[in-house]
Short mmCIF file of C-alpha atoms and ligand atoms in Angstrom, two decimals:
data_model
loop_
_atom_site.label_atom_id
_atom_site.label_comp_id
_atom_site.label_asym_id
_atom_site.label_seq_id
_atom_site.Cartn_x
_atom_site.Cartn_y
_atom_site.Cartn_z
CA UNK A 1 -44.99 -24.59 17.45
CA UNK A 2 -47.18 -21.46 17.40
CA UNK A 3 -47.85 -19.48 14.25
CA UNK A 4 -45.58 -16.66 15.33
CA UNK A 5 -42.59 -18.92 15.78
CA UNK A 6 -43.32 -20.67 12.51
CA UNK A 7 -43.42 -17.33 10.70
CA UNK A 8 -40.12 -16.29 12.16
CA UNK A 9 -38.56 -19.59 11.17
CA UNK A 10 -39.82 -19.21 7.61
CA UNK A 11 -38.49 -15.67 7.45
CA UNK A 12 -35.09 -16.82 8.64
CA UNK A 13 -35.06 -19.66 6.15
CA UNK A 14 -35.92 -17.42 3.21
CA UNK A 15 -33.32 -14.86 4.30
CA UNK A 16 -30.78 -17.65 4.43
CA UNK A 17 -31.70 -18.80 0.93
CA UNK A 18 -31.53 -15.29 -0.51
CA UNK A 19 -28.13 -14.64 1.04
CA UNK A 20 -26.88 -17.97 -0.21
CA UNK A 21 -28.08 -17.48 -3.77
CA UNK A 22 -26.68 -13.96 -4.08
CA UNK A 23 -23.21 -15.08 -3.00
CA UNK A 24 -23.26 -18.59 -4.45
CA UNK A 25 -20.54 -17.77 -6.96
CA UNK A 26 -18.13 -16.39 -4.36
CA UNK A 27 -16.06 -18.59 -2.07
CA UNK A 28 -12.96 -18.64 0.03
CA UNK A 29 -9.91 -20.18 -1.63
CA UNK A 30 -11.44 -19.70 -5.07
CA UNK A 31 -7.94 -19.65 -6.61
CA UNK A 32 -6.59 -22.66 -4.69
CA UNK A 33 -6.20 -24.79 -7.82
CA UNK A 34 -5.18 -21.91 -10.10
CA UNK A 35 -2.95 -19.49 -8.22
CA UNK A 36 -2.68 -20.79 -4.67
CA UNK A 37 -0.40 -17.98 -3.44
CA UNK A 38 -2.62 -15.16 -4.69
CA UNK A 39 -3.31 -13.69 -1.25
CA UNK A 40 0.35 -13.77 -0.23
CA UNK A 41 1.44 -12.13 -3.48
CA UNK A 42 -1.13 -9.34 -3.28
CA UNK A 43 -0.34 -8.72 0.39
CA UNK A 44 3.36 -8.31 -0.29
CA UNK A 45 2.82 -5.87 -3.14
CA UNK A 46 0.32 -3.85 -1.14
CA UNK A 47 2.58 -3.72 1.93
CA UNK A 48 5.41 -2.41 -0.22
CA UNK A 49 3.20 0.32 -1.64
CA UNK A 50 1.90 1.29 1.83
CA UNK A 51 5.47 1.64 3.04
CA UNK A 52 6.15 4.13 0.26
CA UNK A 53 2.89 6.03 0.70
CA UNK A 54 0.70 5.54 3.76
CA UNK A 55 -2.21 7.34 2.05
CA UNK A 56 -2.57 4.07 0.10
CA UNK A 57 -4.49 2.63 3.06
CA UNK A 58 -7.53 4.96 3.05
CA UNK A 59 -7.22 5.34 -0.71
CA UNK A 60 -7.84 1.64 -1.33
CA UNK A 61 -10.64 1.41 1.24
CA UNK A 62 -12.53 4.27 -0.38
CA UNK A 63 -11.83 2.91 -3.85
CA UNK A 64 -13.47 -0.37 -2.87
CA UNK A 65 -16.55 1.40 -1.53
CA UNK A 66 -16.95 3.42 -4.72
CA UNK A 67 -16.36 0.40 -6.92
CA UNK A 68 -18.99 -1.71 -5.15
CA UNK A 69 -21.62 1.05 -4.98
CA UNK A 70 -21.41 1.83 -8.69
CA UNK A 71 -22.44 -1.19 -10.74
CA UNK A 72 -21.11 -3.73 -8.25
CA UNK A 73 -17.66 -4.86 -7.08
CA UNK A 74 -16.26 -5.36 -10.57
CA UNK A 75 -13.24 -3.03 -10.70
CA UNK A 76 -15.12 -0.79 -13.16
CA UNK A 77 -13.91 2.16 -11.05
CA UNK A 78 -10.37 1.43 -12.24
CA UNK A 79 -11.03 1.87 -15.96
CA UNK A 80 -9.29 4.88 -17.52
CA UNK A 81 -11.35 7.19 -19.68
CA UNK A 82 -10.73 7.13 -23.43
CA UNK A 83 -11.61 9.62 -26.18
CA UNK A 84 -15.03 8.05 -26.65
CA UNK A 85 -15.79 6.99 -23.08
CA UNK A 86 -15.73 9.05 -19.89
CA UNK A 87 -15.23 6.38 -17.22
CA UNK A 88 -16.52 6.17 -13.62
CA UNK A 89 -13.34 7.49 -12.07
CA UNK A 90 -13.74 10.79 -13.89
CA UNK A 91 -17.07 11.61 -12.29
CA UNK A 92 -16.69 14.60 -9.90
CA UNK A 93 -17.68 12.38 -6.93
CA UNK A 94 -14.37 10.63 -7.48
CA UNK A 95 -12.28 13.71 -7.05
CA UNK A 96 -9.80 12.64 -4.40
CA UNK A 97 -9.87 8.96 -5.11
CA UNK A 98 -6.17 9.12 -4.45
CA UNK A 99 -3.96 7.85 -7.29
CA UNK A 100 -1.98 5.70 -4.86
CA UNK A 101 -4.97 3.38 -4.43
CA UNK A 102 -5.14 2.67 -8.16
CA UNK A 103 -1.38 2.32 -8.32
CA UNK A 104 -1.32 -0.29 -5.55
CA UNK A 105 -3.78 -2.49 -7.45
CA UNK A 106 -1.77 -2.12 -10.66
CA UNK A 107 1.40 -3.12 -8.75
CA UNK A 108 -0.30 -6.16 -7.21
CA UNK A 109 -1.51 -7.21 -10.66
CA UNK A 110 2.05 -6.90 -11.99
CA UNK A 111 3.31 -9.07 -9.14
CA UNK A 112 0.71 -11.72 -9.99
CA UNK A 113 1.54 -11.55 -13.70
CA UNK A 114 5.17 -12.30 -12.86
CA UNK A 115 4.09 -15.75 -11.62
CA UNK A 116 3.34 -17.98 -14.64
CA UNK A 117 0.31 -19.84 -13.23
CA UNK A 118 -1.22 -16.61 -11.89
CA UNK A 119 -0.76 -14.54 -15.04
CA UNK A 120 -4.17 -13.14 -16.12
CA UNK A 121 -5.95 -15.65 -13.90
CA UNK A 122 -7.02 -13.34 -11.04
CA UNK A 123 -9.64 -10.65 -11.58
CA UNK A 124 -8.86 -7.04 -10.72
CA UNK A 125 -12.08 -7.03 -8.66
CA UNK A 126 -10.67 -9.81 -6.49
CA UNK A 127 -7.26 -8.12 -6.23
CA UNK A 128 -9.04 -5.00 -4.96
CA UNK A 129 -11.01 -7.11 -2.48
CA UNK A 130 -7.87 -8.76 -1.08
CA UNK A 131 -5.96 -5.46 -1.01
CA UNK A 132 -8.75 -3.75 0.92
CA UNK A 133 -8.73 -6.46 3.57
CA UNK A 134 -4.93 -6.18 3.82
CA UNK A 135 -4.73 -2.39 4.15
CA UNK A 136 -7.34 -2.12 6.89
CA UNK A 137 -5.54 -4.94 8.68
CA UNK A 138 -2.25 -3.03 8.48
CA UNK A 139 -3.77 -0.09 10.40
CA UNK A 140 -5.55 -2.16 13.03
CA UNK A 141 -8.71 -3.84 11.73
CA UNK A 142 -8.91 -7.59 12.28
CA UNK A 143 -7.81 -9.79 9.40
CA UNK A 144 -10.83 -11.50 7.87
CA UNK A 145 -11.21 -14.23 5.26
CA UNK A 146 -12.23 -12.82 1.87
CA UNK A 147 -14.68 -14.40 -0.55
CA UNK A 148 -13.32 -14.52 -4.10
CA UNK A 149 -14.47 -15.39 -7.61
CA UNK A 150 -15.63 -12.02 -8.97
CA UNK A 151 -15.18 -11.18 -12.62
CA UNK A 152 -14.22 -7.74 -13.93
CA UNK A 153 -16.99 -5.59 -15.39
CA UNK A 154 -17.32 -4.89 -19.10
CA UNK A 155 -18.41 -1.27 -18.87
CA UNK A 156 -17.64 1.89 -16.93
CA UNK A 157 -19.27 5.27 -17.45
CA UNK A 158 -19.14 8.48 -15.45
CA UNK A 159 -22.86 8.97 -16.10
CA UNK A 160 -23.90 6.00 -14.05
CA UNK A 161 -22.07 7.24 -10.93
CA UNK A 162 -24.80 9.90 -10.70
CA UNK A 163 -26.93 9.37 -7.63
CA UNK A 164 -25.23 6.10 -6.61
CA UNK A 165 -22.94 7.44 -3.90
CA UNK A 166 -24.12 8.93 -0.63
CA UNK A 167 -23.29 12.61 -0.12
CA UNK A 168 -21.61 14.20 2.91
CA UNK A 169 -24.72 16.34 3.44
CA UNK A 170 -27.07 13.33 3.57
CA UNK A 171 -29.30 12.60 6.57
CA UNK A 172 -29.98 9.10 7.90
CA UNK A 173 -32.97 8.62 5.56
CA UNK A 174 -30.86 9.31 2.49
CA UNK A 175 -27.91 7.28 3.76
CA UNK A 176 -30.13 4.32 4.59
CA UNK A 177 -31.75 4.40 1.18
CA UNK A 178 -28.36 4.42 -0.63
CA UNK A 179 -27.20 1.41 1.37
CA UNK A 180 -30.53 -0.43 1.08
CA UNK A 181 -30.25 -0.23 -2.72
CA UNK A 182 -27.11 -2.33 -2.31
CA UNK A 183 -28.72 -4.81 0.06
CA UNK A 184 -27.07 -3.24 3.11
CA UNK A 185 -28.88 -2.51 6.38
CA UNK A 186 -28.88 0.44 8.75
CA UNK A 187 -26.28 -1.34 10.89
CA UNK A 188 -24.13 -2.08 7.83
CA UNK A 189 -24.27 1.62 7.01
CA UNK A 190 -23.24 2.62 10.53
CA UNK A 191 -20.43 0.04 10.59
CA UNK A 192 -19.05 0.93 7.16
CA UNK A 193 -19.18 4.65 7.98
CA UNK A 194 -16.60 3.70 10.61
CA UNK A 195 -14.16 3.69 7.68
CA UNK A 196 -13.89 7.42 8.33
CA UNK A 197 -11.75 6.52 11.35
CA UNK A 198 -8.88 6.81 8.86
CA UNK A 199 -8.11 8.99 5.90
CA UNK A 200 -8.40 12.55 4.76
CA UNK A 201 -10.86 14.84 3.03
CA UNK A 202 -10.54 18.05 1.10
CA UNK A 203 -11.21 21.15 3.17
CA UNK A 204 -13.56 22.34 0.44
CA UNK A 205 -15.95 19.50 1.29
CA UNK A 206 -16.49 20.80 4.81
CA UNK A 207 -16.40 24.59 4.33
CA UNK A 208 -20.16 24.96 4.10
CA UNK A 209 -20.61 22.93 7.23
CA UNK A 210 -18.13 24.85 9.38
CA UNK A 211 -19.03 28.32 8.13
CA UNK A 212 -22.70 27.97 8.86
CA UNK A 213 -25.48 25.89 7.39
CA UNK A 214 -28.83 25.05 8.96
CA UNK A 215 -30.19 21.60 9.78
CA UNK A 216 -26.82 20.18 10.66
CA UNK A 217 -26.16 18.71 14.11
CA UNK A 218 -23.89 20.83 16.29
CA UNK A 219 -20.14 20.55 15.96
CA UNK A 220 -18.07 20.49 19.16
CA UNK A 221 -16.96 24.10 19.73
CA UNK A 222 -13.30 23.18 20.29
CA UNK A 223 -13.27 21.00 17.19
CA UNK A 224 -15.02 23.68 15.15
CA UNK A 225 -12.32 26.18 16.07
CA UNK A 226 -9.64 23.67 15.05
CA UNK A 227 -11.35 22.97 11.74
CA UNK A 228 -11.65 26.66 10.99
CA UNK A 229 -7.96 27.09 11.61
CA UNK A 230 -7.07 24.14 9.38
CA UNK A 231 -9.57 25.13 6.71
CA UNK A 232 -9.94 28.93 6.42
CA UNK A 233 -12.63 30.25 4.09
CA UNK A 234 -10.14 31.00 1.33
CA UNK A 235 -8.30 27.69 1.72
CA UNK A 236 -6.30 26.20 -1.13
CA UNK A 237 -8.76 23.71 -2.68
CA UNK A 238 -6.07 21.03 -2.59
CA UNK A 239 -5.68 21.25 1.21
CA UNK A 240 -6.44 17.98 2.99
CA UNK A 241 -7.54 17.46 6.57
CA UNK A 242 -7.81 14.24 8.60
CA UNK A 243 -11.34 13.04 9.29
CA UNK A 244 -10.62 11.45 12.69
CA UNK A 245 -8.95 14.26 14.65
CA UNK A 246 -8.13 11.95 17.57
CA UNK A 247 -6.39 8.87 16.08
CA UNK A 248 -6.20 9.62 12.33
CA UNK A 249 -3.87 6.80 11.31
CA UNK A 250 -5.48 4.04 13.32
CA UNK A 251 -8.42 1.86 12.48
CA UNK A 252 -10.38 1.87 15.75
CA UNK A 253 -13.76 2.71 17.29
CA UNK A 254 -12.71 6.27 18.09
CA UNK A 255 -14.86 7.37 15.13
CA UNK A 256 -17.93 6.61 17.29
CA UNK A 257 -16.42 8.21 20.39
CA UNK A 258 -15.81 11.32 18.29
CA UNK A 259 -19.47 11.37 17.25
CA UNK A 260 -20.51 11.31 20.91
CA UNK A 261 -18.41 14.46 21.40
CA UNK A 262 -19.71 16.27 18.33
CA UNK A 263 -16.54 15.60 16.37
CA UNK A 264 -18.02 13.97 13.31
CA UNK A 265 -16.33 15.36 10.20
CA UNK A 266 -19.29 15.46 7.82
CA UNK A 267 -22.95 15.97 8.50
CA UNK A 268 -23.40 12.38 7.23
CA UNK A 269 -21.14 11.27 10.10
CA UNK A 270 -22.63 13.39 12.87
CA UNK A 271 -26.25 12.50 12.01
CA UNK A 272 -25.51 8.92 13.05
CA UNK A 273 -25.36 10.21 16.62
CA UNK A 274 -28.17 12.76 16.39
CA UNK A 275 -30.71 10.39 14.81
CA UNK A 276 -32.49 8.18 17.34
CA UNK A 277 -32.43 5.20 14.94
CA UNK A 278 -28.64 5.01 14.73
CA UNK A 279 -27.63 6.56 18.06
CA UNK A 280 -27.91 3.35 20.17
CA UNK A 281 -25.55 1.53 17.79
CA UNK A 282 -23.08 4.43 17.83
CA UNK A 283 -23.09 4.29 21.62
CA UNK A 284 -22.67 0.53 21.66
CA UNK A 285 -19.69 0.55 19.29
CA UNK A 286 -18.14 3.56 21.05
CA UNK A 287 -18.08 1.51 24.23
CA UNK A 288 -17.13 -1.86 22.75
CA UNK A 289 -14.42 -1.97 20.10
CA UNK A 290 -14.62 -5.72 19.66
CA UNK A 291 -18.29 -5.56 18.71
CA UNK A 292 -17.50 -2.79 16.23
CA UNK A 293 -14.64 -4.76 14.69
CA UNK A 294 -16.89 -7.77 14.24
CA UNK A 295 -19.67 -5.69 12.71
CA UNK A 296 -17.26 -3.91 10.36
CA UNK A 297 -15.77 -7.16 9.08
CA UNK A 298 -19.20 -8.71 8.50
CA UNK A 299 -20.40 -5.63 6.65
CA UNK A 300 -17.23 -5.52 4.50
CA UNK A 301 -17.87 -9.10 3.43
CA UNK A 302 -21.48 -8.15 2.58
CA UNK A 303 -20.23 -5.10 0.67
CA UNK A 304 -18.02 -7.44 -1.35
CA UNK A 305 -21.07 -9.36 -2.57
CA UNK A 306 -22.74 -6.36 -4.17
CA UNK A 307 -23.39 -6.77 -7.89
CA UNK A 308 -20.83 -9.51 -8.45
CA UNK A 309 -20.37 -10.44 -12.14
CA UNK A 310 -20.15 -14.02 -13.34
CA UNK A 311 -20.31 -15.89 -16.66
CA UNK A 312 -20.74 -13.70 -19.71
CA UNK A 313 -21.24 -10.55 -17.63
CA UNK A 314 -17.53 -10.22 -16.99
CA UNK A 315 -14.00 -11.37 -17.70
CA UNK A 316 -10.51 -11.21 -16.29
CA UNK A 317 -8.79 -8.04 -17.41
CA UNK A 318 -5.21 -8.19 -18.61
CA UNK A 319 -4.85 -4.52 -17.64
CA UNK A 320 -6.94 -3.40 -14.66
CA UNK A 321 -7.30 0.06 -16.16
CA UNK A 322 -8.49 -0.93 -19.65
CA UNK A 323 -10.95 -3.39 -21.17
CA UNK A 324 -9.42 -6.43 -22.90
C1 HEM B 401 -21.98 6.81 4.55
C2 HEM B 401 -21.81 7.60 3.53
C3 HEM B 401 -20.48 8.14 3.09
C4 HEM B 401 -20.26 9.39 2.66
C5 HEM B 401 -21.30 10.50 2.50
C6 HEM B 401 -18.85 9.50 2.37
C7 HEM B 401 -18.24 10.63 1.87
C8 HEM B 401 -16.88 10.81 1.82
C9 HEM B 401 -16.25 12.03 1.41
C10 HEM B 401 -16.98 13.27 0.88
C11 HEM B 401 -14.91 11.88 1.58
C12 HEM B 401 -13.83 12.91 1.34
C13 HEM B 401 -13.49 13.03 -0.08
C14 HEM B 401 -12.52 14.16 -0.27
O1 HEM B 401 -12.84 15.31 0.04
O2 HEM B 401 -11.38 13.94 -0.68
C15 HEM B 401 -14.70 10.54 2.07
C16 HEM B 401 -13.47 10.00 2.35
C17 HEM B 401 -13.29 8.66 2.66
N1 HEM B 401 -14.27 7.71 2.71
FE1 HEM B 401 -16.25 8.02 2.75
N2 HEM B 401 -18.25 8.31 2.65
C18 HEM B 401 -19.20 7.44 3.09
C19 HEM B 401 -19.00 6.12 3.41
C20 HEM B 401 -17.80 5.48 3.28
C21 HEM B 401 -17.63 4.05 3.32
C22 HEM B 401 -18.77 3.05 3.44
C23 HEM B 401 -16.31 3.81 3.19
C24 HEM B 401 -15.58 2.50 3.13
C25 HEM B 401 -16.04 1.37 3.62
C26 HEM B 401 -15.65 5.10 3.11
C27 HEM B 401 -14.29 5.29 3.07
C28 HEM B 401 -13.69 6.51 3.00
C29 HEM B 401 -12.27 6.71 3.19
C30 HEM B 401 -11.26 5.65 3.61
C31 HEM B 401 -12.01 8.06 2.96
C32 HEM B 401 -10.65 8.75 3.00
C33 HEM B 401 -10.00 8.64 1.64
C34 HEM B 401 -8.55 9.09 1.61
O3 HEM B 401 -7.96 9.38 2.65
O4 HEM B 401 -7.98 9.12 0.50
N3 HEM B 401 -16.58 6.07 3.13
N4 HEM B 401 -15.91 9.92 2.20
C1 NAG B 402 -15.59 18.93 22.94
O1 NAG B 402 -14.22 18.60 22.82
C2 NAG B 402 -13.49 18.81 24.01
C3 NAG B 402 -11.99 18.73 23.74
O2 NAG B 402 -11.66 17.82 22.74
C4 NAG B 402 -14.00 17.84 25.05
O3 NAG B 402 -13.25 17.95 26.25
C5 NAG B 402 -15.47 18.12 25.31
O4 NAG B 402 -16.02 17.18 26.21
C6 NAG B 402 -16.28 18.11 24.02
N1 NAG B 402 -17.61 18.63 24.23
C7 NAG B 402 -18.71 17.88 24.16
C8 NAG B 402 -20.00 18.60 24.31
O5 NAG B 402 -18.69 16.69 23.96
C1 NAG B 403 -8.17 9.70 -9.44
C2 NAG B 403 -9.03 10.27 -10.50
O1 NAG B 403 -9.06 9.79 -11.59
N1 NAG B 403 -9.78 11.32 -10.13
C3 NAG B 403 -10.63 12.01 -11.07
C4 NAG B 403 -12.04 12.09 -10.51
O2 NAG B 403 -12.85 13.02 -11.20
C5 NAG B 403 -12.28 14.33 -11.36
C6 NAG B 403 -13.27 15.30 -11.97
O3 NAG B 403 -14.26 14.74 -12.77
C7 NAG B 403 -10.97 14.23 -12.15
O4 NAG B 403 -10.43 15.52 -12.37
C8 NAG B 403 -10.03 13.37 -11.36
O5 NAG B 403 -8.80 13.23 -12.04
#
């Protein structure tokens, strides 16, 4: 074997070891001996909630992203602020984390607590992980097996949200660096951005973009006109607008097709098509939905490994929104 091949083999081997170590505590069927029906129970509660309020689907997906990017997937985003602690969810970047997402997790926890062997045995972080898989599946993403065994975090502060979440005005350099800090690659970033194939945003978040700002890739003229109509300059700040104008309720690869036509909602979406580093992947996934689905699922599982708490770094909360 030549030196080049040997080097590549060693690199692969060390990558394998790193990946294995960082996720060693997580596994499928973690609750098999404790609460074997956990996934069924969570699914049923989440489905019920989605039937009452379809916004629950994007709400949970975004909640998961924010939870994992701020101090790891440990449900710290769910903690309610108290008089002496301003929690993560009350950072301005959370504005619009729709209440229905939180409510769905609380309902699923209640359903688990109604089953004696499951009561206070499943972490809120794992409930959120299962619920996220289930909601994206409801709107068309493939169902994937989730890794479980996370503990709930012991702290949550608004201050530490600062700088952790990518911004809608970010370019590919900034986006990549945010994701890299969480062990996620350029392709993970492009795949997970595909989450914007569902859900809504506040008009206020896009006003600057549609009413003229430099250094932003061009918006499709037809789409721009539509956006301006939906979001006039003096729009009510509570007004929401769908981010995928073509198939807003469906989880599909249309997000990437939209980018090809200049119909990315945020600058951070459209730059994926204008930057030569991400453009080939956008084109690939726009033309092959199966490849996108596969990539999305793999990246979601990787997202779920970010900053997982074990041992004395966490516990199982009795109330997802308050520390024990
Ligand atoms: C790549 C960088 C990202 C940026 C800059 C970004 C930014 C945003 C912003 C500003 C909103 C609208 C908030 C509002 O006005 O109400 C939004 C919505 C949303 N984001 Fe992202 N996001 C990013 C990545 C992600 C990822 C990785 C996911 C999940 C895997 C995600 C899921 C969502 C969902 C589902 C919504 C809609 C929420 C709803 O309908 O309630 N985003 N995002
Ligand atoms: C802009 O959108 C229109 C209508 O949705 C579409 O027909 C057209 O091809 C798009 N333009 C570009 C440059 O992609
Ligand atoms: C759902 C939720 O708690 N959203 C909060 C996010 O942060 C803003 C501003 O800091 C609060 O006003 C929201 O209530």
